[in-house]
mmCIF file of C-alpha atoms in Angstrom:
data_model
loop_
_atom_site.group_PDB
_atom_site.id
_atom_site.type_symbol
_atom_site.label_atom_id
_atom_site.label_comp_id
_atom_site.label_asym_id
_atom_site.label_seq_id
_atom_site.Cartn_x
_atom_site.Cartn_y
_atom_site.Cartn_z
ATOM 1 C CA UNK X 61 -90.457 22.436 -127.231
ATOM 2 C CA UNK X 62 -87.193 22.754 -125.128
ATOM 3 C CA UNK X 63 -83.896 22.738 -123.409
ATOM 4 C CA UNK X 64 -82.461 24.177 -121.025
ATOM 5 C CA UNK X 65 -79.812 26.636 -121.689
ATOM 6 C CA UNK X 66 -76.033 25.980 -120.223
ATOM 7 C CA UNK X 67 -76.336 28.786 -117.958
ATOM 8 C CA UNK X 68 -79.357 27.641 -116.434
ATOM 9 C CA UNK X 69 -78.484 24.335 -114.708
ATOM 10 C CA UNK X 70 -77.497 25.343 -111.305
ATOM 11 C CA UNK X 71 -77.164 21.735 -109.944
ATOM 12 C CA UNK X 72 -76.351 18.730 -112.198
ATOM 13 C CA UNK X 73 -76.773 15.325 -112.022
ATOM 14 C CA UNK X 74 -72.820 15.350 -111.616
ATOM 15 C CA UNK X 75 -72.960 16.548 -108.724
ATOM 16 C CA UNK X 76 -74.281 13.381 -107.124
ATOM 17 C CA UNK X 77 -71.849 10.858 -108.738
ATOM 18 C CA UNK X 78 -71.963 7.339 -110.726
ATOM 19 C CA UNK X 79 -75.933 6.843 -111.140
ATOM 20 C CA UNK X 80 -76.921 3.285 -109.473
ATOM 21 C CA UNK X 81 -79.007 2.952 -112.926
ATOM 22 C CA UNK X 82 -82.036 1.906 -111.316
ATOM 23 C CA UNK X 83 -84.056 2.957 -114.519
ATOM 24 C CA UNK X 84 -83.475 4.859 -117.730
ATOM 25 C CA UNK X 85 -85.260 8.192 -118.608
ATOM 26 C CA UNK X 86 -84.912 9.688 -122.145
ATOM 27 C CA UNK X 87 -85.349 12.812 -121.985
ATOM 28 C CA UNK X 88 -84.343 16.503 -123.370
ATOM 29 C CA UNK X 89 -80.821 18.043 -122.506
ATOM 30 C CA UNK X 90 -81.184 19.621 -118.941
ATOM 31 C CA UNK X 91 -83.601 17.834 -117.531
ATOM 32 C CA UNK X 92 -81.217 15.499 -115.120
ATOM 33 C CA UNK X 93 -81.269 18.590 -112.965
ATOM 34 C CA UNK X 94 -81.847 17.075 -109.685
ATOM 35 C CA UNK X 95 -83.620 19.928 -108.525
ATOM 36 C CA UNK X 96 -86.616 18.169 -110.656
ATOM 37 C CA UNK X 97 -87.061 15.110 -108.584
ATOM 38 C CA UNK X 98 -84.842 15.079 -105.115
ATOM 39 C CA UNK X 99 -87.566 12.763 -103.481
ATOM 40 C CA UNK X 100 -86.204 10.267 -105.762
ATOM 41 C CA UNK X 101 -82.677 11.122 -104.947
ATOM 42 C CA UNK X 102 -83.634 10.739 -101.684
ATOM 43 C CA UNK X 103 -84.863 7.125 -101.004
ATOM 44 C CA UNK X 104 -82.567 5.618 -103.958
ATOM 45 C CA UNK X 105 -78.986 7.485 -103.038
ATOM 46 C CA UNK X 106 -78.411 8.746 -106.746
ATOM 47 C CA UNK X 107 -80.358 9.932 -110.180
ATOM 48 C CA UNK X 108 -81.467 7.749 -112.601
ATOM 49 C CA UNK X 109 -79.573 6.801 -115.731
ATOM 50 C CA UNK X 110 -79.979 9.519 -118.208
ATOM 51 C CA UNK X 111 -80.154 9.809 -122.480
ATOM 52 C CA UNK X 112 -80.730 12.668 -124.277
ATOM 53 C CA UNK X 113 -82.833 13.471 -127.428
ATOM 54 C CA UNK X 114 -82.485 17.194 -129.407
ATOM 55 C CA UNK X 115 -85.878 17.045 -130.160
ATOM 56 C CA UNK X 116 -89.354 14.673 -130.274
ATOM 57 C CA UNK X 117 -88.834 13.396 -133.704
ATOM 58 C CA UNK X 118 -85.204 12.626 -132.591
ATOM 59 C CA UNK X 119 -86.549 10.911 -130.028
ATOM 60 C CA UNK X 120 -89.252 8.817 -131.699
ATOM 61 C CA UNK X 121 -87.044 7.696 -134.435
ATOM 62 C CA UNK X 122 -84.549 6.455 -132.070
ATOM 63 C CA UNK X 123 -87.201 4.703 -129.879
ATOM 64 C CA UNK X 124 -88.755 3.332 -133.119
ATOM 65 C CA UNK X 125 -85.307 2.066 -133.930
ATOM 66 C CA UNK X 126 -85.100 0.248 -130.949
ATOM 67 C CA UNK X 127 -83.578 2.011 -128.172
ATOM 68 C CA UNK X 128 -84.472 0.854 -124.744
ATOM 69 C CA UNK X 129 -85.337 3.220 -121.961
ATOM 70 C CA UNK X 130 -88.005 2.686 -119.221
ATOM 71 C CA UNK X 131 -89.434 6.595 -119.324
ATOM 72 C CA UNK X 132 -89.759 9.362 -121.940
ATOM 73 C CA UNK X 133 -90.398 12.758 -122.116
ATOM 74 C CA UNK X 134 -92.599 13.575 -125.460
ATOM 75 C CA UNK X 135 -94.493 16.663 -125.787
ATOM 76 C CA UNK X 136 -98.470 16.050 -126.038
ATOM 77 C CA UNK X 137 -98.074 16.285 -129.901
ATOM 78 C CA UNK X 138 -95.783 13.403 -129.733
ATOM 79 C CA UNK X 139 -98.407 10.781 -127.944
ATOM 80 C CA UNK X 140 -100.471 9.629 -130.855
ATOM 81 C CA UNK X 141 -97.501 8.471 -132.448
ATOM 82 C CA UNK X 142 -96.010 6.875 -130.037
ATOM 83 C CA UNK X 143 -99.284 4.620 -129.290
ATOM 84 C CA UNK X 144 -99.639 4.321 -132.863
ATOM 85 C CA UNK X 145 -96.323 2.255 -132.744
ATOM 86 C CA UNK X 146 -96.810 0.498 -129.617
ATOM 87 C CA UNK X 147 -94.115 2.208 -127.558
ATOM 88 C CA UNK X 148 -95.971 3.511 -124.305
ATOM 89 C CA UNK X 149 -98.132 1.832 -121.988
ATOM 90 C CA UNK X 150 -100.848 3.073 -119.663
ATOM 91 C CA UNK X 151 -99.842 4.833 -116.798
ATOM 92 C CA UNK X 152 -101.837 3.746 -113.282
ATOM 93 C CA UNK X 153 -103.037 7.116 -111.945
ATOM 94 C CA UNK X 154 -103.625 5.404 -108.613
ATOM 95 C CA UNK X 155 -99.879 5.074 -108.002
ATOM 96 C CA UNK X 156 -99.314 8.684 -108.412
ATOM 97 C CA UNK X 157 -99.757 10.845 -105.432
ATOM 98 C CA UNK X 158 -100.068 13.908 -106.903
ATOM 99 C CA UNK X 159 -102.831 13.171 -109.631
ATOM 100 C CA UNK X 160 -105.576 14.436 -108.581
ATOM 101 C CA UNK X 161 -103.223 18.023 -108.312
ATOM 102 C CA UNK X 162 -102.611 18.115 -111.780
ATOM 103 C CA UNK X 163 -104.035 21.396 -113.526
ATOM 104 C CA UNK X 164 -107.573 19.833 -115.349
ATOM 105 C CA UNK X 165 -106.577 21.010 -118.570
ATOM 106 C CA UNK X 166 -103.648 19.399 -118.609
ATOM 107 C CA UNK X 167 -104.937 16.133 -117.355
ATOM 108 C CA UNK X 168 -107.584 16.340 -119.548
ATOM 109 C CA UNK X 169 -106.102 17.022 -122.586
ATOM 110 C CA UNK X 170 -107.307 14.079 -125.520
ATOM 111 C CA UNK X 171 -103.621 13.384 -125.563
ATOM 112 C CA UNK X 172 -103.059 12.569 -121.757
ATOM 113 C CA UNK X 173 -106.421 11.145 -121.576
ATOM 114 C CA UNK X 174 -108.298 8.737 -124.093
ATOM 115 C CA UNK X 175 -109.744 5.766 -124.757
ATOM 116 C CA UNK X 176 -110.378 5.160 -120.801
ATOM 117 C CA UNK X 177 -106.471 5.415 -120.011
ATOM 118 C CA UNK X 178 -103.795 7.793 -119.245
ATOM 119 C CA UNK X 179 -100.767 7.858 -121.381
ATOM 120 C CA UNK X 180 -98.714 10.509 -120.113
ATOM 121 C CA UNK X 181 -97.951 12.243 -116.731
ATOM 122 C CA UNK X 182 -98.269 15.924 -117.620
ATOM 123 C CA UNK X 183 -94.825 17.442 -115.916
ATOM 124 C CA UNK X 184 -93.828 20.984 -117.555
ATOM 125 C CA UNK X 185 -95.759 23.053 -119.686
ATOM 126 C CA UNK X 186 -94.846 27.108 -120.950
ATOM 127 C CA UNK X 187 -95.128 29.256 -124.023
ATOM 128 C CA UNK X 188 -93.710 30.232 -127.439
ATOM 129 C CA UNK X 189 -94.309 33.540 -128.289
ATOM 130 C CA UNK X 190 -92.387 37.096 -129.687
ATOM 131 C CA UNK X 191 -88.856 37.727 -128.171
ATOM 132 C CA UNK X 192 -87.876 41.018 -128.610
ATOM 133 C CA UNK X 193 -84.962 43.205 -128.057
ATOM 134 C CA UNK X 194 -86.504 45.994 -125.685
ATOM 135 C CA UNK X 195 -83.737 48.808 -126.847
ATOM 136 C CA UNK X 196 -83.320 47.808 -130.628
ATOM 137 C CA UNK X 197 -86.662 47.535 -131.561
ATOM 138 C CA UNK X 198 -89.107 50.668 -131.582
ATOM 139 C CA UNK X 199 -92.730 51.053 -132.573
ATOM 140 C CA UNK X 200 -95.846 49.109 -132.399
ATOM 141 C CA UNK X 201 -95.051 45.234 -131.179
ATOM 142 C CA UNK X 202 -96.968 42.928 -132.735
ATOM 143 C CA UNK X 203 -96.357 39.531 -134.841
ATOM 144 C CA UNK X 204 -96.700 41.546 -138.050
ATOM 145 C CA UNK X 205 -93.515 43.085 -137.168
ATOM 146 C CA UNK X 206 -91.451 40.382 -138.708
ATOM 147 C CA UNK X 207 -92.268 41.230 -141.819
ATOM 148 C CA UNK X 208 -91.783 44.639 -141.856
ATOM 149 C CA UNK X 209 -88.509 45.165 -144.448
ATOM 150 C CA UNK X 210 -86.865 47.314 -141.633
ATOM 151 C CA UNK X 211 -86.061 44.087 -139.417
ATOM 152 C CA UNK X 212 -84.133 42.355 -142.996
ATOM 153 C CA UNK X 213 -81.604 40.205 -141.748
ATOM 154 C CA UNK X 214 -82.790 40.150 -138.391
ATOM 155 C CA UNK X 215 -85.415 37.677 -137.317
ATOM 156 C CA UNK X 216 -85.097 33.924 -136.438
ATOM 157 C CA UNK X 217 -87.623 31.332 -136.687
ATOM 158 C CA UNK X 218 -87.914 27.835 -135.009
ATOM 159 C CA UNK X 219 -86.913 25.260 -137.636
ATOM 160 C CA UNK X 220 -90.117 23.178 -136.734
ATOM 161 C CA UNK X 221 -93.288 23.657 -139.095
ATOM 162 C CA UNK X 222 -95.637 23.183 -135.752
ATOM 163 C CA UNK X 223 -93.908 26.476 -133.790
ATOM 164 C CA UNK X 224 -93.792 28.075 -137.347
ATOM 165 C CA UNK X 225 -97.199 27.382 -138.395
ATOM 166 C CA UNK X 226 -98.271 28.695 -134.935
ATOM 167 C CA UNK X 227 -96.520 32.345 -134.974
ATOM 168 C CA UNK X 228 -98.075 32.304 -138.337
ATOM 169 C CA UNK X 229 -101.658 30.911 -137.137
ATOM 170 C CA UNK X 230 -101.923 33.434 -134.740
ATOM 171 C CA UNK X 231 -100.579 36.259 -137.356
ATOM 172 C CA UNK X 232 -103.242 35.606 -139.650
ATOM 173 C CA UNK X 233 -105.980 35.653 -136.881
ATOM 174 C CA UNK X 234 -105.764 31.713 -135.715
ATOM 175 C CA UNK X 235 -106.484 31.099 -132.141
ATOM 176 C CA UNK X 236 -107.350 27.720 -132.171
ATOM 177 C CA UNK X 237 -106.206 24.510 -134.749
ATOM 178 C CA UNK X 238 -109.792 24.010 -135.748
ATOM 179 C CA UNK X 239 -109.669 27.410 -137.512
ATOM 180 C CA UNK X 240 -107.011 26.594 -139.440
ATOM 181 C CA UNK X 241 -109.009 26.038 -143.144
ATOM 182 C CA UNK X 242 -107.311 25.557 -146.748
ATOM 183 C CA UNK X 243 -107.780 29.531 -146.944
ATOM 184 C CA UNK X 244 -106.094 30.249 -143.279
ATOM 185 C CA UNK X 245 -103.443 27.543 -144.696
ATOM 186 C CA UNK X 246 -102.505 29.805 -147.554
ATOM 187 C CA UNK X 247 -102.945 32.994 -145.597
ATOM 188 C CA UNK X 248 -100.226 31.828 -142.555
ATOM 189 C CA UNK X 249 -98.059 30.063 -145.705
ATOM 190 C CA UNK X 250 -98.157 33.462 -147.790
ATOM 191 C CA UNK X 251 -97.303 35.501 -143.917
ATOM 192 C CA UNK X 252 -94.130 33.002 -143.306
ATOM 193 C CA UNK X 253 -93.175 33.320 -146.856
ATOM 194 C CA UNK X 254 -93.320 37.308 -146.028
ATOM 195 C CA UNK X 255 -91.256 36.926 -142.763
ATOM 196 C CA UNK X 256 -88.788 34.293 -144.930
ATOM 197 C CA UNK X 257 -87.306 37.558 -146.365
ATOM 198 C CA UNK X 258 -86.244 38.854 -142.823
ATOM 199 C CA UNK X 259 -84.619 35.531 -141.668
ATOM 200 C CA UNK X 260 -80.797 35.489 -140.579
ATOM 201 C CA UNK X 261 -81.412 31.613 -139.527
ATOM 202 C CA UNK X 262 -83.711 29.334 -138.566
ATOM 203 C CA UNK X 263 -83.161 27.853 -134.945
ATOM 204 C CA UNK X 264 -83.196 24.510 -133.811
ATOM 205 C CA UNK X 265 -80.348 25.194 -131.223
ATOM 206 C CA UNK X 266 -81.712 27.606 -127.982
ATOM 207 C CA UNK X 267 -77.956 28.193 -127.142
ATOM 208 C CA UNK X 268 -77.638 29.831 -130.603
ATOM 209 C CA UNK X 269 -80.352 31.528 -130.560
ATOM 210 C CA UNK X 270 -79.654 33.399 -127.285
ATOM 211 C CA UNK X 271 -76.166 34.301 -128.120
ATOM 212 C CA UNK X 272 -77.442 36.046 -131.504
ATOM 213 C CA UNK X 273 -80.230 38.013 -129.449
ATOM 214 C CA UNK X 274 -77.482 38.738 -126.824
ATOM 215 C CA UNK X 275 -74.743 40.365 -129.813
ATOM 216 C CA UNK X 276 -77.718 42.031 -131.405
ATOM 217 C CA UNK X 277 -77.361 39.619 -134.464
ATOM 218 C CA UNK X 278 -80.962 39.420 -134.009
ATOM 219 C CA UNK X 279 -83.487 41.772 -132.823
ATOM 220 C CA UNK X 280 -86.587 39.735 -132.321
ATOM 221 C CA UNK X 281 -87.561 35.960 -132.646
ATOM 222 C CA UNK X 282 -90.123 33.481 -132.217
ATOM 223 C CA UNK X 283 -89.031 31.494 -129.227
ATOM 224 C CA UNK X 284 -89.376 29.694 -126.011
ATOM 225 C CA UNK X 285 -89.798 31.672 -122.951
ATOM 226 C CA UNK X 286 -86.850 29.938 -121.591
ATOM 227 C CA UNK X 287 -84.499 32.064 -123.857
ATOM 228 C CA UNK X 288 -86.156 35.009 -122.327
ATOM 229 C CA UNK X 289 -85.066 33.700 -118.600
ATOM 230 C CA UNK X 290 -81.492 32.843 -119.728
ATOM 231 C CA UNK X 291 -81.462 36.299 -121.151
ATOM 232 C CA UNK X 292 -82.097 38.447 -118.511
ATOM 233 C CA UNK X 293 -79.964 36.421 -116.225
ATOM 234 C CA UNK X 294 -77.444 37.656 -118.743
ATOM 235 C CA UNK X 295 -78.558 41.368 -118.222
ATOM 236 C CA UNK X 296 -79.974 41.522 -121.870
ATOM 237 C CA UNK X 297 -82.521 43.786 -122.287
ATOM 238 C CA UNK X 298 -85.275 41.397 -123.608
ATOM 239 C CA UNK X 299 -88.802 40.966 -123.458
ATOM 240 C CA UNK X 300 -91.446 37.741 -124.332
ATOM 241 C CA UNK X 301 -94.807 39.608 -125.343
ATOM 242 C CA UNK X 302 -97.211 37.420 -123.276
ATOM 243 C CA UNK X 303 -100.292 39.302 -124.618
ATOM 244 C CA UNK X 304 -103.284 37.405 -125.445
ATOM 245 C CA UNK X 305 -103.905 40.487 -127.948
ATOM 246 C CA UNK X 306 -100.488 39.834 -129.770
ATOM 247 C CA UNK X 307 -100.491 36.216 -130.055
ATOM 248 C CA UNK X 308 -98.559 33.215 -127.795
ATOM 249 C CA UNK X 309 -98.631 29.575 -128.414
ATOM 250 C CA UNK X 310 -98.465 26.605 -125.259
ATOM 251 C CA UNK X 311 -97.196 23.543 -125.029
ATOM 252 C CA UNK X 312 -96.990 20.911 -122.425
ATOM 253 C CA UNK X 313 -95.047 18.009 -122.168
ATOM 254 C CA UNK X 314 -94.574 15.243 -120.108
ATOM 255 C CA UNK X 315 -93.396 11.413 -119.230
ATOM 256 C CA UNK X 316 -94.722 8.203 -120.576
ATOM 257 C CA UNK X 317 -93.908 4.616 -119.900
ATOM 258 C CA UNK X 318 -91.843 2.937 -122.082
ATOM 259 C CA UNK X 319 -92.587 -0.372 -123.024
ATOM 260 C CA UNK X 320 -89.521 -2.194 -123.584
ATOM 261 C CA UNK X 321 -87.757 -0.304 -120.551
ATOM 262 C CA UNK X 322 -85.844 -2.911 -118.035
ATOM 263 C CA UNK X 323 -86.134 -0.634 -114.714
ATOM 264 C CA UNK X 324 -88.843 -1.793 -112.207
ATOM 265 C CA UNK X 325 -92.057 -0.760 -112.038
ATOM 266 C CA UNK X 326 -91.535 0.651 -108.138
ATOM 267 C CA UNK X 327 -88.620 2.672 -109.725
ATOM 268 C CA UNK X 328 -90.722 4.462 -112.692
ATOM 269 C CA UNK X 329 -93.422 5.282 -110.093
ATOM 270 C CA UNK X 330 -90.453 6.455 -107.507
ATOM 271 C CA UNK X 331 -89.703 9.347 -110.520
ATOM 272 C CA UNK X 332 -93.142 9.794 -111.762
ATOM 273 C CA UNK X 333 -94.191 10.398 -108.353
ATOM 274 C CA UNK X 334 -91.006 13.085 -107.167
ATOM 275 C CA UNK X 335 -91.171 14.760 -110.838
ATOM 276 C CA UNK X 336 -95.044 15.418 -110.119
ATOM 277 C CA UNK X 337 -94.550 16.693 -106.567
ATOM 278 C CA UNK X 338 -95.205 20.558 -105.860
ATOM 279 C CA UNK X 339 -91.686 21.158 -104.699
ATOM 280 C CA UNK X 340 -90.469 20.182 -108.289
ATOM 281 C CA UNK X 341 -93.151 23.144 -109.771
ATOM 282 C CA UNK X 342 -91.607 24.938 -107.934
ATOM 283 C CA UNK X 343 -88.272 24.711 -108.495
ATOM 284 C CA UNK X 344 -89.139 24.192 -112.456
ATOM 285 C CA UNK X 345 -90.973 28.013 -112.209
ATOM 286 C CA UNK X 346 -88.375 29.615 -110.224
ATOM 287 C CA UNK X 347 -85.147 28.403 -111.534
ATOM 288 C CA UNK X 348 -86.434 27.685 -115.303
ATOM 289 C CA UNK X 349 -88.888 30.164 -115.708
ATOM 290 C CA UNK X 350 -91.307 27.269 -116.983
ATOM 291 C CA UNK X 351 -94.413 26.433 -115.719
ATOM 292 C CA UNK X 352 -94.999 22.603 -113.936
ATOM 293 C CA UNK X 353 -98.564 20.320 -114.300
ATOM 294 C CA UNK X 354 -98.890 20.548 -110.400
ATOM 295 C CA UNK X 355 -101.595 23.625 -109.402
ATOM 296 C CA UNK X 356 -100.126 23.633 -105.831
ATOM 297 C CA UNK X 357 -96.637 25.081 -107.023
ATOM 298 C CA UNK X 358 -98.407 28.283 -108.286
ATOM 299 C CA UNK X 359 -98.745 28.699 -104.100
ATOM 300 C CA UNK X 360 -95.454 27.781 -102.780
ATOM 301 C CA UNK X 361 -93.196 28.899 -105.500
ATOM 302 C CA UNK X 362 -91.828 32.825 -105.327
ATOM 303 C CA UNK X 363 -94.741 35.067 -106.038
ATOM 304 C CA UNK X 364 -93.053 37.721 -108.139
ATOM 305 C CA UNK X 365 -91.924 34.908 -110.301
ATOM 306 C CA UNK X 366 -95.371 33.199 -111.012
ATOM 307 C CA UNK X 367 -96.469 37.163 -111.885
ATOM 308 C CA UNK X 368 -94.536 37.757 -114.289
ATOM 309 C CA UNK X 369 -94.448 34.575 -116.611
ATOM 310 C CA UNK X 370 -98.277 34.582 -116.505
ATOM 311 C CA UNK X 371 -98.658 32.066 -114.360
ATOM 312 C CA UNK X 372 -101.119 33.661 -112.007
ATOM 313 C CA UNK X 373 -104.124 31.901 -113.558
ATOM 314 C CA UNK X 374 -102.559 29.219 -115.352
ATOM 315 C CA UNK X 375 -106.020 27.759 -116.316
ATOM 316 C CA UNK X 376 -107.536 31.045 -117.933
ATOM 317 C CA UNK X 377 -103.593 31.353 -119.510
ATOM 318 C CA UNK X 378 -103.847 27.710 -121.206
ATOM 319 C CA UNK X 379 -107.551 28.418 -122.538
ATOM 320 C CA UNK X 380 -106.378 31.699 -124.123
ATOM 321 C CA UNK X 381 -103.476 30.464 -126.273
ATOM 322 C CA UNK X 382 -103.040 28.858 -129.058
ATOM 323 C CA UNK X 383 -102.045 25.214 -127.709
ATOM 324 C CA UNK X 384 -100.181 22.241 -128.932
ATOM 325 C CA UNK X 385 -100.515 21.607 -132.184
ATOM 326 C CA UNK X 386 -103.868 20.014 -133.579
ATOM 327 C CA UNK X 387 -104.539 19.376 -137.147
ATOM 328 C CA UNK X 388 -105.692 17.032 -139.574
ATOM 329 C CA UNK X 389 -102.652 14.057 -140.752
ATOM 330 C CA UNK X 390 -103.689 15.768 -144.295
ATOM 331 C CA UNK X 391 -102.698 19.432 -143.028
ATOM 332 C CA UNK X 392 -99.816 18.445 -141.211
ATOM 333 C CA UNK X 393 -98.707 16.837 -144.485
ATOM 334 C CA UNK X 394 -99.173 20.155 -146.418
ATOM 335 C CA UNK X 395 -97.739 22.439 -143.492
ATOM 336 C CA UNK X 396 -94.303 19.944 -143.653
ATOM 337 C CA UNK X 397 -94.106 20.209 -147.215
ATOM 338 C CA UNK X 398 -94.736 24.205 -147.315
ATOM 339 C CA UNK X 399 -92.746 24.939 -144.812
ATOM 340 C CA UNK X 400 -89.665 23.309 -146.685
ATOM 341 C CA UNK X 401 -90.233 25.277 -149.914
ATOM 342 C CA UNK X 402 -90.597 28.356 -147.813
ATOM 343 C CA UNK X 403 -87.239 27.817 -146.278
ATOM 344 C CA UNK X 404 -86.101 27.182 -149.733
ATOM 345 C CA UNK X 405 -87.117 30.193 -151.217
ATOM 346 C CA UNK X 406 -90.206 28.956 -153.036
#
C-alpha cells in the first residue's frame, strides 16, 4: 500500500504536544496527521499514542511477536491473517456513526465482512497504476512499455509480489484474480521477467522512489498515486495513467481492533468514529490525493480534486480495477517464490 511522503504532512501530530496515550494505533508512517481525526482531538485534548510499521508484513510479524497496540491499520489483504492468528476482534458497527456511509463495496468486501461480523473499518482506499514522466517519455503509453529495451535502466517496480503480480496481471490481460490460471501465471511471470531487464531498483521506499522520478533517474514506474501528488506539488511533470483501457490496480485499507490492546473501548470507538467521519475524506482526498471509505466526502471535498483522481464515481472506479489481491494460498506461494528468482535474474 502506502505512506505518506515527507512533503505531504502539512500538520503533525507534533504540533499538538505530549499525547495523553489514551490508546495505541499502529499504523503506517504519516498517518498521525491530525487532519485525519480532529473530532478525536477535540473531546480528548491530544492524539493518540502512535507506532509505525513500513509495511503489512512488518506489521503482522511484529503483532505476531507480541506487540501490544489497541488499533491497526492492515490493508484488506492483510485480514485473513490476522484472524487466522487471533489478533483482531469484531468491530460493533452500531457504535460507528458513519457506517451506514461507507461506500458498499468497501463494506462489503469478504474481507471487511464475513462470517456474520465485521473485522475492519474501511478508512482509505486509492490506486497503483503507471507513473510516467510526461516530457521524457514519448509514444504510445501503455503497461507494455516497460519492456520495451529503449526504457533499459529506467523503470522501478514495487518490491512486493502482490503490486508486481498486478502490473503484470493486468499486462497480460488480467482484470480480475479469478483469471489468474497456471497459464496467465506463466504469461505475467515471463512479462515481469521481460520488464526485470529495464529495472534500475525495486522500491519499497516512496521517498526514493519520488526523488529518482524527480532527477530523471527514472522515467516511468509502477506506483502509488500518492507519488504522483507529491510530485506535482514538486512541479514535476508527471502523470498516473488512470485508464481502465491501460490497466490500474485498488486497494483499500483500513483499522481493526486489536485484541491485546490496553486503551478503552470508548477510546477505540472515539478514533474509529472521527477517522470515518466525512470531514476526514475530505481532508484525506484533498491534501493526500487518496480516496476515504466515506461516500459523503466525494460531496464536500474540492471538486476539481475528486475529478481528477477518478474519484467521481468511486463505485463504477472500484468495479473496474483490478482490486486487492485475491488468489489461491497455492498461487500466492508460487507468485512469492517467482517473483524472488525474477529479481534474481532467473
Amino acid at each position: 500500500m502506502k505512506s505518506l511522503s515527507a512533503g505531504l504532512a502539512l500538520g503533525t501530530l507534533a504540533a499538538f504536544g505530549a499525547s495523553a496515550g489514551q490508546i495505541t494505533v499502529f499504523d503506517w508512517s504519516g498517518y498521525d496527521d491530525p487532519g485525519f481525526f480532529n473530532a478525536y482531538v477535540e473531546k480528548h485534548g491530544s492524539a493518540p499514542d502512535f507506532s509505525f510499521f513500513a509495511d503489512d508484513h512488518e506489521g503482522f510479524n511484529k503483532l505476531r511477536s507480541g506487540f501490544k497496540a489497541d488499533l491497526a491499520h492492515p490493508c484488506s489483504g492483510l485480514i485473513g491473517k490476522m484472524r487466522a492468528a487471533d489478533l483482531i476482534k469484531p468491530i460493533d458497527t452500531a457504535r460507528l456513526d458513519a457506517w451506514g456511509e461507507l461506500l458498499p463495496t468497501l463494506a462489503q468486501l469478504p474481507e471487511v465482512s464475513s462470517d456474520g461480523q465485521v473485522w475492519m473499518v474501511p478508512f482509505d482506499w486509492g490506486n497503483t497504476g503507471l507513473v510516467y514522466r510526461t516530457d521524457l517519455v514519448e509514444g504510445d503509453i501503455d503497461l507494455k512499455m516497460l519492456a520495451d529495451p529503449a526504457l533499459a535502466g529506467k523503470v522501478s517496480l514495487p518490491d512486493v509480489v502482490e503490486d508486481a503480480y498486478g502490473f503484470a496481471a493486468l499486462a497480460v490481460g488480467v482484470n480480475d484474480w479469478s483469471e489468474m490460471t497456471d497459464e496467465k501465471f506463466q504469461e505475467a511471470s515471463d512479462f515481469l521477467r521481460a520488464v526485470h531487464k529495464n529495472v534500475r531498483f525495486y522500491w519499497s521506499d516512496q521517498g526514493q522512489l519520488d526523488a529518482a522520478i524527480k532527477s530523471g533517474e527514472i522515467h516511468a514506474a509502477w506506483a502509488w498515486n500518492a507519488t504522483e501528488l507529491a510530485l506535482i506539488f514538486d512541479n514535476v511533470p508527471v502523470k498516473l495513467v488512470r485508464d481502465l483501457e491501460v490497466g490500474v490496480a485498488s486497494w483499500a485499507c483500513g483499522y481493526v481492533h486489536l485484541k491485546d490492546g490496553e486503551g478503552s473501548d470508548e477510546d477505540v470507538y472515539d478514533f474509529l468514529n472521527a477517522l470515518s467521519d466525512a470531514e476526514s475524506g475530505k481532508y484525506l482526498i484533498e491534501a493526500w490525493g487518496y480516496a476515504h471509505a466515506n461516500a459523503g466526502s466525494y460531496r464536500i471535498a474540492d471538486q476539481e480534486a475528486v475529478r481528477a483522481y477518478g474519484y467521481s464515481d468511486p463505485e463504477g472506479f472500484m468495479a473496474e480495477s483490478l482490486f486487492g489481491f485475491r488468489v489461491p494460498n497455492e498461487m500466492a506461494a508460487k507468485m512469492l517464490k517467482e517473483f524472488e528468482r525474477i529479481k534474481a535474474g532467473f
